[in-house]
mmCIF file of C-alpha atoms in Angstrom:
data_model
loop_
_atom_site.group_PDB
_atom_site.id
_atom_site.type_symbol
_atom_site.label_atom_id
_atom_site.label_comp_id
_atom_site.label_asym_id
_atom_site.label_seq_id
_atom_site.Cartn_x
_atom_site.Cartn_y
_atom_site.Cartn_z
ATOM 1 C CA MET A 1255 -11.991 -24.770 12.080
ATOM 2 C CA ARG A 1256 -9.930 -21.400 11.404
ATOM 3 C CA TRP A 1257 -12.304 -19.383 12.761
ATOM 4 C CA PHE A 1258 -12.250 -21.324 16.005
ATOM 5 C CA LEU A 1259 -8.429 -21.115 16.213
ATOM 6 C CA PHE A 1260 -8.519 -17.372 15.464
ATOM 7 C CA ILE A 1261 -11.107 -16.858 18.127
ATOM 8 C CA LEU A 1262 -8.968 -18.850 20.588
ATOM 9 C CA PHE A 1263 -6.066 -16.875 19.601
ATOM 10 C CA TYR A 1264 -8.204 -13.378 19.957
ATOM 11 C CA ILE A 1265 -9.385 -14.360 23.374
ATOM 12 C CA PHE A 1266 -5.624 -15.680 24.805
ATOM 13 C CA VAL A 1267 -4.171 -12.221 23.688
ATOM 14 C CA ASP A 1268 -6.872 -10.414 25.058
ATOM 15 C CA ILE A 1269 -7.107 -12.107 28.560
ATOM 16 C CA TYR A 1270 -3.314 -11.699 28.531
ATOM 17 C CA ALA A 1271 -3.282 -8.130 27.517
ATOM 18 C CA PHE A 1272 -6.134 -7.192 30.069
ATOM 19 C CA GLN A 1273 -3.678 -8.499 32.831
ATOM 20 C CA SER A 1274 -1.871 -5.229 32.587
ATOM 21 C CA ILE A 1275 -5.119 -3.310 33.036
ATOM 22 C CA LYS A 1276 -5.788 -5.208 35.968
ATOM 23 C CA THR A 1277 -2.411 -4.294 37.365
ATOM 24 C CA ILE A 1278 -2.980 -0.814 36.870
ATOM 25 C CA THR A 1279 -6.374 -0.314 37.988
ATOM 26 C CA LYS A 1280 -9.433 -1.981 39.897
ATOM 27 C CA ASN A 1281 -12.459 -0.248 38.852
ATOM 28 C CA GLN A 1282 -14.912 -2.538 37.678
ATOM 29 C CA TRP A 1283 -16.398 -0.160 35.122
ATOM 30 C CA PHE A 1284 -13.098 0.087 33.145
ATOM 31 C CA TYR A 1285 -13.298 -3.794 33.265
ATOM 32 C CA GLY A 1286 -16.524 -3.741 31.916
ATOM 33 C CA VAL A 1287 -15.749 -1.342 28.918
ATOM 34 C CA TYR A 1288 -12.662 -3.136 28.005
ATOM 35 C CA ILE A 1289 -14.616 -6.331 27.683
ATOM 36 C CA LEU A 1290 -17.438 -4.685 25.871
ATOM 37 C CA ILE A 1291 -15.143 -3.382 23.143
ATOM 38 C CA SER A 1292 -13.256 -6.540 22.764
ATOM 39 C CA LEU A 1293 -16.537 -8.226 21.990
ATOM 40 C CA LEU A 1294 -17.967 -5.891 19.811
ATOM 41 C CA LEU A 1295 -14.481 -5.872 17.693
ATOM 42 C CA LEU A 1296 -14.424 -9.665 17.708
ATOM 43 C CA ALA A 1297 -18.272 -9.504 16.306
ATOM 44 C CA GLY A 1298 -17.397 -7.050 13.966
ATOM 45 C CA ILE A 1299 -14.639 -8.711 12.050
ATOM 46 C CA ILE A 1300 -16.283 -12.238 12.030
ATOM 47 C CA TYR A 1301 -19.084 -10.615 10.353
ATOM 48 C CA GLU A 1302 -17.194 -8.859 7.675
ATOM 49 C CA ILE A 1303 -15.154 -11.604 7.175
ATOM 50 C CA SER A 1304 -16.794 -14.725 7.433
ATOM 51 C CA LEU A 1305 -20.438 -13.647 6.750
ATOM 52 C CA ARG A 1306 -19.471 -10.807 3.817
ATOM 53 C CA GLY A 1307 -16.012 -12.394 3.109
ATOM 54 C CA SER A 1308 -16.894 -14.200 -0.222
ATOM 55 C CA GLU A 1309 -17.770 -10.707 -2.045
ATOM 56 C CA LYS A 1310 -14.057 -9.508 -0.772
ATOM 57 C CA MET A 1311 -15.628 -6.062 -1.434
ATOM 58 C CA MET A 1312 -13.643 -3.289 0.229
ATOM 59 C CA GLU A 1313 -15.968 -0.826 0.970
ATOM 60 C CA PRO A 1314 -15.082 2.345 3.206
ATOM 61 C CA PRO A 1315 -17.243 1.111 5.959
ATOM 62 C CA ARG A 1316 -16.391 -2.134 5.983
ATOM 63 C CA MET A 1317 -12.285 -1.027 6.165
ATOM 64 C CA TYR A 1318 -12.834 1.157 9.108
ATOM 65 C CA VAL A 1319 -14.109 -1.905 11.038
ATOM 66 C CA PHE A 1320 -10.791 -3.452 9.898
ATOM 67 C CA GLY A 1321 -8.985 -0.420 10.983
ATOM 68 C CA ILE A 1322 -10.379 -0.031 14.106
ATOM 69 C CA PHE A 1323 -9.919 -3.788 14.765
ATOM 70 C CA LEU A 1324 -6.070 -3.136 14.065
ATOM 71 C CA ALA A 1325 -5.655 0.042 15.784
ATOM 72 C CA VAL A 1326 -7.301 -2.113 19.046
ATOM 73 C CA PHE A 1327 -5.576 -5.590 18.522
ATOM 74 C CA VAL A 1328 -1.972 -4.711 17.488
ATOM 75 C CA PRO A 1329 -1.480 -2.601 20.787
ATOM 76 C CA LYS A 1330 -2.687 -5.798 22.815
ATOM 77 C CA LEU A 1331 -0.355 -7.871 20.853
ATOM 78 C CA LEU A 1332 2.511 -5.622 22.390
ATOM 79 C CA LEU A 1333 0.860 -5.918 25.715
ATOM 80 C CA VAL A 1334 1.321 -9.698 25.232
ATOM 81 C CA ILE A 1335 4.647 -9.418 24.556
ATOM 82 C CA PHE A 1336 5.382 -7.683 28.061
ATOM 83 C CA MET A 1337 3.403 -9.506 29.923
ATOM 84 C CA PHE A 1338 4.678 -12.565 28.637
ATOM 85 C CA GLY A 1339 8.407 -11.266 29.442
ATOM 86 C CA GLU A 1340 7.560 -10.288 32.621
ATOM 87 C CA ASP A 1341 6.003 -13.947 33.363
ATOM 88 C CA ILE A 1342 9.186 -15.480 32.239
ATOM 89 C CA VAL A 1343 11.193 -13.419 34.629
ATOM 90 C CA ARG A 1344 8.537 -13.962 37.539
ATOM 91 C CA PHE A 1345 8.579 -17.823 36.687
ATOM 92 C CA PHE A 1346 12.685 -17.946 37.239
ATOM 93 C CA VAL A 1347 12.628 -15.520 40.270
ATOM 94 C CA GLY A 1348 10.092 -18.003 41.607
ATOM 95 C CA ILE A 1349 12.294 -21.157 40.981
ATOM 96 C CA PHE A 1350 15.510 -19.196 42.558
ATOM 97 C CA MET A 1351 13.668 -18.309 45.551
ATOM 98 C CA LYS A 1352 12.447 -21.634 46.104
ATOM 99 C CA PHE A 1353 15.987 -23.667 45.710
ATOM 100 C CA SER A 1354 17.537 -20.760 47.652
ATOM 101 C CA GLY A 1355 15.587 -21.448 50.560
ATOM 102 C CA SER A 1356 13.727 -18.116 50.436
ATOM 103 C CA GLU A 1357 10.296 -19.760 50.027
ATOM 104 C CA LYS A 1358 9.305 -23.611 51.107
ATOM 105 C CA ALA A 1359 6.950 -23.758 48.035
ATOM 106 C CA PHE A 1360 7.199 -22.382 44.573
ATOM 107 C CA TYR A 1361 5.850 -18.875 44.243
ATOM 108 C CA MET A 1362 5.780 -16.523 41.569
ATOM 109 C CA PRO A 1363 6.204 -12.596 42.617
ATOM 110 C CA SER A 1364 2.852 -10.662 41.666
ATOM 111 C CA ARG A 1365 3.010 -8.467 38.498
ATOM 112 C CA ARG A 1366 4.671 -4.852 38.835
ATOM 113 C CA LYS A 1367 2.650 -1.847 38.148
ATOM 114 C CA PHE A 1368 5.747 -0.103 36.527
ATOM 115 C CA VAL A 1369 6.099 -2.789 33.748
ATOM 116 C CA SER A 1370 2.336 -2.521 33.326
ATOM 117 C CA THR A 1371 2.539 1.222 32.968
ATOM 118 C CA VAL A 1372 5.153 1.203 30.642
ATOM 119 C CA ALA A 1373 3.752 -1.604 28.535
ATOM 120 C CA LEU A 1374 0.528 0.837 28.053
ATOM 121 C CA GLY A 1375 2.475 3.842 27.352
ATOM 122 C CA ILE A 1376 4.328 1.927 24.325
ATOM 123 C CA ALA A 1377 1.245 0.262 23.231
ATOM 124 C CA ALA A 1378 -0.522 3.716 23.304
ATOM 125 C CA ILE A 1379 2.164 4.430 19.955
ATOM 126 C CA PRO A 1380 0.724 2.043 17.461
ATOM 127 C CA PHE A 1381 -2.823 2.864 18.838
ATOM 128 C CA ALA A 1382 -2.544 6.664 18.434
ATOM 129 C CA SER A 1383 -0.547 6.039 15.089
ATOM 130 C CA LEU A 1384 -3.161 3.737 13.519
ATOM 131 C CA ILE A 1385 -6.016 6.178 14.607
ATOM 132 C CA TYR A 1386 -4.175 9.401 13.090
ATOM 133 C CA GLY A 1387 -3.503 7.237 9.800
ATOM 134 C CA MET A 1388 -7.106 6.759 9.294
ATOM 135 C CA VAL A 1389 -8.179 10.437 10.327
ATOM 136 C CA LYS A 1390 -5.220 12.281 8.650
ATOM 137 C CA GLY A 1391 -2.475 10.197 7.430
ATOM 138 C CA LYS A 1392 -4.237 8.657 4.228
ATOM 139 C CA TYR A 1393 -4.926 12.183 2.589
ATOM 140 C CA ASP A 1394 -1.323 13.761 3.773
ATOM 141 C CA TYR A 1395 -0.260 13.807 -0.235
ATOM 142 C CA ARG A 1396 3.277 14.352 -0.768
ATOM 143 C CA VAL A 1397 5.243 15.336 -3.888
ATOM 144 C CA LEU A 1398 8.627 13.604 -4.326
ATOM 145 C CA LYS A 1399 10.743 14.916 -7.238
ATOM 146 C CA TYR A 1400 13.829 13.086 -8.732
ATOM 147 C CA ALA A 1401 15.938 14.104 -11.741
ATOM 148 C CA LEU A 1402 17.525 10.973 -13.542
ATOM 149 C CA GLU A 1403 20.437 11.416 -16.109
ATOM 150 C CA PHE A 1404 20.605 9.136 -19.359
ATOM 151 C CA GLU A 1405 23.376 9.267 -21.659
ATOM 152 C CA ASP A 1406 21.054 8.253 -24.542
ATOM 153 C CA LEU A 1407 18.353 10.653 -23.741
ATOM 154 C CA PRO A 1408 17.399 12.620 -26.925
ATOM 155 C CA GLU A 1409 18.671 15.893 -26.567
ATOM 156 C CA ALA A 1410 15.037 17.356 -27.173
ATOM 157 C CA PHE A 1411 13.774 15.729 -24.029
ATOM 158 C CA ASP A 1412 16.512 17.159 -21.637
ATOM 159 C CA GLY A 1413 14.534 18.631 -18.854
ATOM 160 C CA TYR A 1414 11.239 16.598 -20.134
ATOM 161 C CA THR A 1415 9.129 15.991 -16.795
ATOM 162 C CA LEU A 1416 6.767 13.232 -16.139
ATOM 163 C CA THR A 1417 4.304 12.971 -13.020
ATOM 164 C CA GLN A 1418 3.449 9.578 -12.081
ATOM 165 C CA ILE A 1419 0.525 8.519 -9.645
ATOM 166 C CA SER A 1420 -0.596 4.817 -8.745
ATOM 167 C CA ASP A 1421 -3.278 2.669 -7.009
ATOM 168 C CA ILE A 1422 -5.872 5.391 -6.774
ATOM 169 C CA HIS A 1423 -8.269 2.657 -5.566
ATOM 170 C CA SER A 1424 -11.504 5.206 -6.114
ATOM 171 C CA GLY A 1425 -14.053 2.705 -4.385
ATOM 172 C CA SER A 1426 -11.756 3.690 -1.115
ATOM 173 C CA PHE A 1427 -12.169 7.312 -0.831
ATOM 174 C CA ASP A 1428 -14.794 9.174 1.389
ATOM 175 C CA ASN A 1429 -13.507 12.541 1.311
ATOM 176 C CA HIS A 1430 -14.094 14.594 -2.450
ATOM 177 C CA GLU A 1431 -12.541 17.428 -1.171
ATOM 178 C CA LYS A 1432 -9.244 15.733 -0.107
ATOM 179 C CA VAL A 1433 -9.021 13.862 -3.153
ATOM 180 C CA GLU A 1434 -9.797 17.178 -5.187
ATOM 181 C CA TYR A 1435 -6.801 18.900 -3.559
ATOM 182 C CA ALA A 1436 -4.309 16.190 -4.687
ATOM 183 C CA ILE A 1437 -5.753 16.408 -8.004
ATOM 184 C CA ASN A 1438 -4.932 19.876 -8.147
ATOM 185 C CA LEU A 1439 -1.558 19.230 -6.613
ATOM 186 C CA VAL A 1440 -1.031 17.063 -9.621
ATOM 187 C CA ASN A 1441 -1.912 19.536 -11.945
ATOM 188 C CA GLU A 1442 0.558 22.340 -10.398
ATOM 189 C CA GLN A 1443 3.375 20.298 -11.372
ATOM 190 C CA GLN A 1444 2.905 21.168 -14.932
ATOM 191 C CA SER A 1445 4.356 18.198 -16.335
ATOM 192 C CA ASP A 1446 4.939 17.300 -19.855
ATOM 193 C CA ALA A 1447 2.852 13.893 -19.131
ATOM 194 C CA ILE A 1448 1.213 12.459 -16.323
ATOM 195 C CA LEU A 1449 1.389 8.449 -16.059
ATOM 196 C CA PHE A 1450 -1.069 6.274 -13.915
ATOM 197 C CA THR A 1451 0.139 2.877 -13.291
ATOM 198 C CA GLY A 1452 -3.027 1.020 -12.560
ATOM 199 C CA ASP A 1453 -5.454 -0.061 -9.676
ATOM 200 C CA LEU A 1454 -8.155 2.755 -10.504
ATOM 201 C CA VAL A 1455 -10.816 0.941 -8.583
ATOM 202 C CA ASN A 1456 -10.857 -1.636 -6.078
ATOM 203 C CA ASN A 1457 -12.822 -4.229 -7.954
ATOM 204 C CA VAL A 1458 -15.614 -2.808 -10.173
ATOM 205 C CA ALA A 1459 -16.032 0.024 -12.682
ATOM 206 C CA ASP A 1460 -18.972 1.563 -10.999
ATOM 207 C CA GLU A 1461 -16.805 2.726 -8.100
ATOM 208 C CA LEU A 1462 -15.200 5.305 -10.629
ATOM 209 C CA ASN A 1463 -18.526 6.884 -11.056
ATOM 210 C CA ASN A 1464 -18.546 9.800 -8.552
ATOM 211 C CA TRP A 1465 -14.868 10.310 -9.364
ATOM 212 C CA LYS A 1466 -15.106 10.567 -13.104
ATOM 213 C CA GLU A 1467 -15.444 14.125 -13.468
ATOM 214 C CA LEU A 1468 -12.724 14.949 -11.036
ATOM 215 C CA PHE A 1469 -10.237 12.624 -12.692
ATOM 216 C CA SER A 1470 -11.022 14.255 -15.941
ATOM 217 C CA THR A 1471 -9.596 17.508 -15.042
ATOM 218 C CA LEU A 1472 -6.069 15.782 -15.031
ATOM 219 C CA LYS A 1473 -4.226 17.717 -17.756
ATOM 220 C CA ALA A 1474 -0.650 17.806 -19.465
ATOM 221 C CA ARG A 1475 0.966 18.851 -22.538
ATOM 222 C CA ASP A 1476 1.340 15.422 -23.975
ATOM 223 C CA GLY A 1477 -1.540 14.031 -22.398
ATOM 224 C CA VAL A 1478 -2.491 11.476 -19.347
ATOM 225 C CA PHE A 1479 -1.421 7.650 -20.026
ATOM 226 C CA SER A 1480 -2.479 4.955 -17.817
ATOM 227 C CA VAL A 1481 -2.531 1.068 -17.499
ATOM 228 C CA LEU A 1482 -4.320 -1.372 -15.792
ATOM 229 C CA GLY A 1483 -3.308 -3.140 -12.329
ATOM 230 C CA ASN A 1484 -4.530 -6.476 -10.854
ATOM 231 C CA HIS A 1485 -7.538 -4.787 -9.014
ATOM 232 C CA ASP A 1486 -8.872 -3.645 -12.215
ATOM 233 C CA TYR A 1487 -9.904 -6.666 -13.747
ATOM 234 C CA GLY A 1488 -12.441 -7.329 -11.476
ATOM 235 C CA ASP A 1489 -10.925 -10.500 -10.183
ATOM 236 C CA TYR A 1490 -11.517 -10.067 -6.346
ATOM 237 C CA VAL A 1491 -15.671 -10.217 -6.414
ATOM 238 C CA SER A 1492 -17.864 -13.066 -7.627
ATOM 239 C CA TRP A 1493 -19.553 -12.661 -10.929
ATOM 240 C CA LYS A 1494 -22.515 -14.600 -12.644
ATOM 241 C CA ASN A 1495 -20.442 -15.324 -15.481
ATOM 242 C CA ARG A 1496 -17.057 -14.145 -17.345
ATOM 243 C CA SER A 1497 -19.625 -12.456 -19.540
ATOM 244 C CA GLU A 1498 -20.368 -9.953 -16.901
ATOM 245 C CA GLN A 1499 -16.788 -9.665 -15.869
ATOM 246 C CA GLY A 1500 -15.851 -8.666 -19.325
ATOM 247 C CA GLU A 1501 -18.424 -5.868 -19.646
ATOM 248 C CA ASN A 1502 -17.208 -4.112 -15.918
ATOM 249 C CA LEU A 1503 -13.784 -4.334 -17.580
ATOM 250 C CA ASP A 1504 -14.796 -3.010 -20.805
ATOM 251 C CA ARG A 1505 -16.722 -0.150 -18.555
ATOM 252 C CA LEU A 1506 -13.595 0.782 -17.060
ATOM 253 C CA LYS A 1507 -11.609 1.075 -19.855
ATOM 254 C CA ASN A 1508 -14.361 3.127 -21.559
ATOM 255 C CA SER A 1509 -14.559 5.402 -18.385
ATOM 256 C CA GLN A 1510 -10.670 6.093 -18.691
ATOM 257 C CA ARG A 1511 -11.081 6.949 -22.304
ATOM 258 C CA GLU A 1512 -13.985 9.497 -21.257
ATOM 259 C CA MET A 1513 -11.843 10.872 -19.024
ATOM 260 C CA GLY A 1514 -9.412 11.897 -21.534
ATOM 261 C CA TRP A 1515 -6.713 9.220 -20.508
ATOM 262 C CA GLN A 1516 -4.683 7.204 -23.285
ATOM 263 C CA LEU A 1517 -5.038 3.495 -21.980
ATOM 264 C CA LEU A 1518 -2.327 1.438 -23.101
ATOM 265 C CA LEU A 1519 -2.865 -2.153 -23.190
ATOM 266 C CA ASN A 1520 0.265 -4.135 -24.229
ATOM 267 C CA GLU A 1521 1.005 -1.200 -26.553
ATOM 268 C CA ASN A 1522 3.089 1.659 -26.899
ATOM 269 C CA LYS A 1523 2.956 5.191 -28.218
ATOM 270 C CA TYR A 1524 5.762 7.743 -29.112
ATOM 271 C CA LEU A 1525 6.139 11.012 -27.567
ATOM 272 C CA GLU A 1526 7.680 13.738 -29.705
ATOM 273 C CA ARG A 1527 9.434 16.982 -29.477
ATOM 274 C CA ASN A 1528 11.336 19.005 -32.037
ATOM 275 C CA GLY A 1529 11.546 16.100 -34.526
ATOM 276 C CA GLU A 1530 12.890 13.592 -31.593
ATOM 277 C CA LYS A 1531 11.227 10.891 -29.793
ATOM 278 C CA ILE A 1532 10.712 8.398 -27.076
ATOM 279 C CA ALA A 1533 8.668 5.434 -26.663
ATOM 280 C CA LEU A 1534 6.004 5.044 -23.945
ATOM 281 C CA VAL A 1535 5.374 1.467 -23.495
ATOM 282 C CA GLY A 1536 2.367 0.430 -21.569
ATOM 283 C CA VAL A 1537 1.595 -3.341 -20.188
ATOM 284 C CA GLU A 1538 -1.093 -4.829 -18.725
ATOM 285 C CA ASN A 1539 -0.917 -6.072 -15.299
ATOM 286 C CA TRP A 1540 2.183 -8.651 -14.771
ATOM 287 C CA GLY A 1541 3.072 -10.124 -11.154
ATOM 288 C CA ALA A 1542 4.986 -12.564 -9.480
ATOM 289 C CA GLY A 1543 3.494 -14.920 -6.930
ATOM 290 C CA GLY A 1544 0.030 -15.792 -8.183
ATOM 291 C CA PHE A 1545 -0.888 -12.255 -9.756
ATOM 292 C CA LYS A 1546 -2.612 -12.000 -12.980
ATOM 293 C CA LYS A 1547 0.270 -12.191 -16.028
ATOM 294 C CA ALA A 1548 -1.863 -10.402 -19.046
ATOM 295 C CA GLY A 1549 1.409 -8.309 -19.572
ATOM 296 C CA ASP A 1550 2.989 -8.928 -22.989
ATOM 297 C CA LEU A 1551 5.822 -7.130 -23.285
ATOM 298 C CA ASP A 1552 6.770 -8.393 -27.405
ATOM 299 C CA LYS A 1553 3.205 -7.160 -28.061
ATOM 300 C CA ALA A 1554 3.563 -3.967 -26.329
ATOM 301 C CA CYS A 1555 7.138 -3.596 -28.238
ATOM 302 C CA GLU A 1556 5.747 -3.942 -31.744
ATOM 303 C CA GLY A 1557 6.818 -1.126 -33.919
ATOM 304 C CA ILE A 1558 9.483 0.454 -31.969
ATOM 305 C CA GLU A 1559 13.070 0.027 -32.214
ATOM 306 C CA SER A 1560 15.771 -1.570 -29.695
ATOM 307 C CA SER A 1561 17.647 1.835 -30.075
ATOM 308 C CA ASP A 1562 14.829 3.711 -28.789
ATOM 309 C CA PHE A 1563 14.408 5.402 -25.498
ATOM 310 C CA LYS A 1564 11.717 3.763 -23.473
ATOM 311 C CA ILE A 1565 9.519 4.210 -20.555
ATOM 312 C CA LEU A 1566 7.479 1.312 -19.562
ATOM 313 C CA MET A 1567 4.472 1.500 -17.148
ATOM 314 C CA SER A 1568 3.994 -1.698 -15.334
ATOM 315 C CA HIS A 1569 1.757 -2.062 -12.438
ATOM 316 C CA ASP A 1570 3.491 -4.825 -10.611
ATOM 317 C CA PRO A 1571 7.448 -4.034 -9.770
ATOM 318 C CA SER A 1572 8.080 -7.676 -9.333
ATOM 319 C CA HIS A 1573 7.529 -7.513 -13.458
ATOM 320 C CA TRP A 1574 10.854 -5.422 -13.491
ATOM 321 C CA GLN A 1575 12.580 -7.717 -11.387
ATOM 322 C CA GLU A 1576 11.841 -10.997 -13.132
ATOM 323 C CA LYS A 1577 11.445 -9.805 -16.321
ATOM 324 C CA VAL A 1578 12.303 -6.075 -17.667
ATOM 325 C CA LYS A 1579 15.540 -5.230 -16.099
ATOM 326 C CA THR A 1580 17.565 -7.586 -17.988
ATOM 327 C CA ASP A 1581 15.659 -7.680 -21.411
ATOM 328 C CA ASP A 1582 17.544 -6.857 -24.340
ATOM 329 C CA ARG A 1583 15.643 -4.183 -25.786
ATOM 330 C CA ASN A 1584 16.758 -1.931 -22.814
ATOM 331 C CA PHE A 1585 13.793 -0.452 -20.909
ATOM 332 C CA HIS A 1586 15.600 2.903 -19.566
ATOM 333 C CA LEU A 1587 12.808 3.690 -17.022
ATOM 334 C CA THR A 1588 10.248 1.604 -15.425
ATOM 335 C CA LEU A 1589 7.195 2.994 -13.313
ATOM 336 C CA SER A 1590 5.219 0.855 -11.038
ATOM 337 C CA GLY A 1591 3.089 0.819 -8.157
ATOM 338 C CA HIS A 1592 1.276 -2.099 -6.517
ATOM 339 C CA THR A 1593 2.935 -2.110 -3.039
ATOM 340 C CA HIS A 1594 1.485 0.989 -1.408
ATOM 341 C CA GLY A 1595 4.647 0.660 0.604
ATOM 342 C CA MET A 1596 2.089 -1.476 2.602
ATOM 343 C CA GLN A 1597 0.882 1.754 3.678
ATOM 344 C CA PHE A 1598 2.742 1.607 6.898
ATOM 345 C CA GLY A 1599 6.631 2.085 7.637
ATOM 346 C CA ILE A 1600 9.359 4.319 8.756
ATOM 347 C CA GLU A 1601 11.002 6.745 6.351
ATOM 348 C CA ILE A 1602 13.706 9.326 7.283
ATOM 349 C CA PRO A 1603 15.624 10.352 4.425
ATOM 350 C CA GLY A 1604 19.016 9.242 4.497
ATOM 351 C CA LEU A 1605 18.822 7.257 7.993
ATOM 352 C CA ILE A 1606 16.262 4.854 7.333
ATOM 353 C CA LYS A 1607 13.436 3.210 4.876
ATOM 354 C CA TRP A 1608 11.295 0.218 6.149
ATOM 355 C CA SER A 1609 8.479 -1.553 6.029
ATOM 356 C CA PRO A 1610 7.258 -4.818 6.388
ATOM 357 C CA VAL A 1611 6.242 -5.118 2.479
ATOM 358 C CA LYS A 1612 10.236 -4.870 1.696
ATOM 359 C CA TYR A 1613 10.203 -8.560 2.687
ATOM 360 C CA ARG A 1614 7.857 -9.413 0.064
ATOM 361 C CA TYR A 1615 9.121 -7.232 -2.598
ATOM 362 C CA LYS A 1616 12.507 -6.116 -3.689
ATOM 363 C CA ASN A 1617 11.496 -2.872 -5.257
ATOM 364 C CA TRP A 1618 9.059 -1.455 -2.773
ATOM 365 C CA ALA A 1619 9.009 2.246 -2.651
ATOM 366 C CA GLY A 1620 11.001 4.894 -4.659
ATOM 367 C CA ILE A 1621 13.559 4.644 -7.042
ATOM 368 C CA TYR A 1622 16.125 1.666 -7.889
ATOM 369 C CA GLU A 1623 18.800 1.130 -10.150
ATOM 370 C CA GLU A 1624 20.594 -1.792 -11.549
ATOM 371 C CA PHE A 1625 22.561 -2.331 -14.895
ATOM 372 C CA GLY A 1626 21.878 1.189 -15.519
ATOM 373 C CA ARG A 1627 18.303 0.918 -15.744
ATOM 374 C CA TYR A 1628 15.680 2.506 -13.523
ATOM 375 C CA ILE A 1629 12.649 1.787 -11.654
ATOM 376 C CA ASN A 1630 10.318 3.995 -10.021
ATOM 377 C CA VAL A 1631 7.827 2.550 -7.438
ATOM 378 C CA ASN A 1632 5.310 4.676 -6.351
ATOM 379 C CA ARG A 1633 3.662 4.309 -2.820
ATOM 380 C CA GLY A 1634 0.177 5.049 -4.156
ATOM 381 C CA PHE A 1635 -2.385 7.955 -4.401
ATOM 382 C CA GLY A 1636 -5.093 6.021 -2.603
ATOM 383 C CA TYR A 1637 -5.419 3.159 -0.199
ATOM 384 C CA LEU A 1638 -6.810 -0.209 0.537
ATOM 385 C CA GLY A 1639 -7.576 -2.772 3.560
ATOM 386 C CA TYR A 1640 -6.748 -0.757 6.282
ATOM 387 C CA PRO A 1641 -8.077 2.983 5.598
ATOM 388 C CA GLY A 1642 -4.960 4.997 6.604
ATOM 389 C CA ARG A 1643 -1.401 5.117 6.142
ATOM 390 C CA VAL A 1644 1.166 5.636 8.878
ATOM 391 C CA GLY A 1645 4.686 6.651 7.704
ATOM 392 C CA ILE A 1646 4.088 6.193 4.336
ATOM 393 C CA TRP A 1647 2.090 8.685 3.070
ATOM 394 C CA PRO A 1648 0.079 8.788 -0.448
ATOM 395 C CA GLU A 1649 2.416 9.821 -3.093
ATOM 396 C CA ILE A 1650 2.550 12.019 -6.522
ATOM 397 C CA THR A 1651 6.088 11.308 -7.917
ATOM 398 C CA VAL A 1652 7.483 14.026 -10.518
ATOM 399 C CA ILE A 1653 10.710 12.741 -12.406
ATOM 400 C CA GLN A 1654 12.905 14.936 -14.685
ATOM 401 C CA LEU A 1655 14.603 13.338 -17.298
ATOM 402 C CA LYS A 1656 18.221 14.622 -17.906
ATOM 403 C CA LYS A 1657 20.722 14.276 -20.865
ATOM 404 C CA LYS A 1658 23.946 12.956 -18.879
ATOM 405 C CA ARG A 1659 26.763 15.237 -19.831
ATOM 406 C CA ASN A 1660 30.318 13.912 -20.292
ATOM 407 C CA THR A 1661 32.474 16.257 -17.782
ATOM 408 C CA VAL A 1662 36.512 16.755 -18.089
#
């Protein structure tokens, strides 16, 4: 039933959008190409989601089908808005003409070529943007730097730097050279610690096989630390039994250790410098709204003092909003990812910061502060679903911890 409704909606949008094409040109060959592309896209998306959807596997070829579908269908939705708006105007003009005596019978004026031309011009913007996002945007890495001040930061850690990456989604990558460039960019920051906040794969540990050697080159003075994200557990793919899924997770954990990463599974580690220390706390995934809740703050904090300066790694920012920011143990800085900034939005520093994901997550990209406690939501290193990024670019975050000085 759902596919029947989807096909009806698709056909309605397609026919309506086609009206703008007919207004612009009478070329029958152009009409044929339009109809052929529409049918191929409909067949492709039905095949990928209906026939292969039970596995929910997000492999690069499949993602490109989805990406091309978006690049073509979203502009058509814009065309429908313009055409429908014009039809409303035409309808009321027809009524006015009839009752004013200008016409004996109700007659709707024909569509105007100018409106269709404007509609097609505006629709070309998302089409070009979505194509650019797939070709260039997904590997357009940005280094974002922040300095955060804390009154109770140990003196020895004044100037300590952290590089955060998140949401690698290694099963999506299709360009080793671009990813290698990004890994080199991370190392060039020469931070004291590198922190990875979850979603190393899309679904299965084997996705990491072609990337282990590259990711093992990540180096920092105090080490590379990681936690698990919701995709790392293999919950979005079918397994023969729980044991098979458990073995997959074990392989992923072991792979991280083989890469030299220190995986924190509801546990903590002290980072020490000149006799002083700060606590690095890592929890497993905890997410609101039906996501896995394996994170255990109590277990993760065993052995540390409430007065310790604490950095928490927790994949899903809803954890901070729901549990962490008001916790009496005072987690000074939380590092999360998960949202990807929806891989689509508009960001102009100082002017606008918007993405549709803001309506789902209060904390979705960048630094937020409440009660004197901070969270950084990394926009993600990789991509998932739509194989690209538009306006929300892949991110490498560098955070410098500063001792707040009292000024007179």
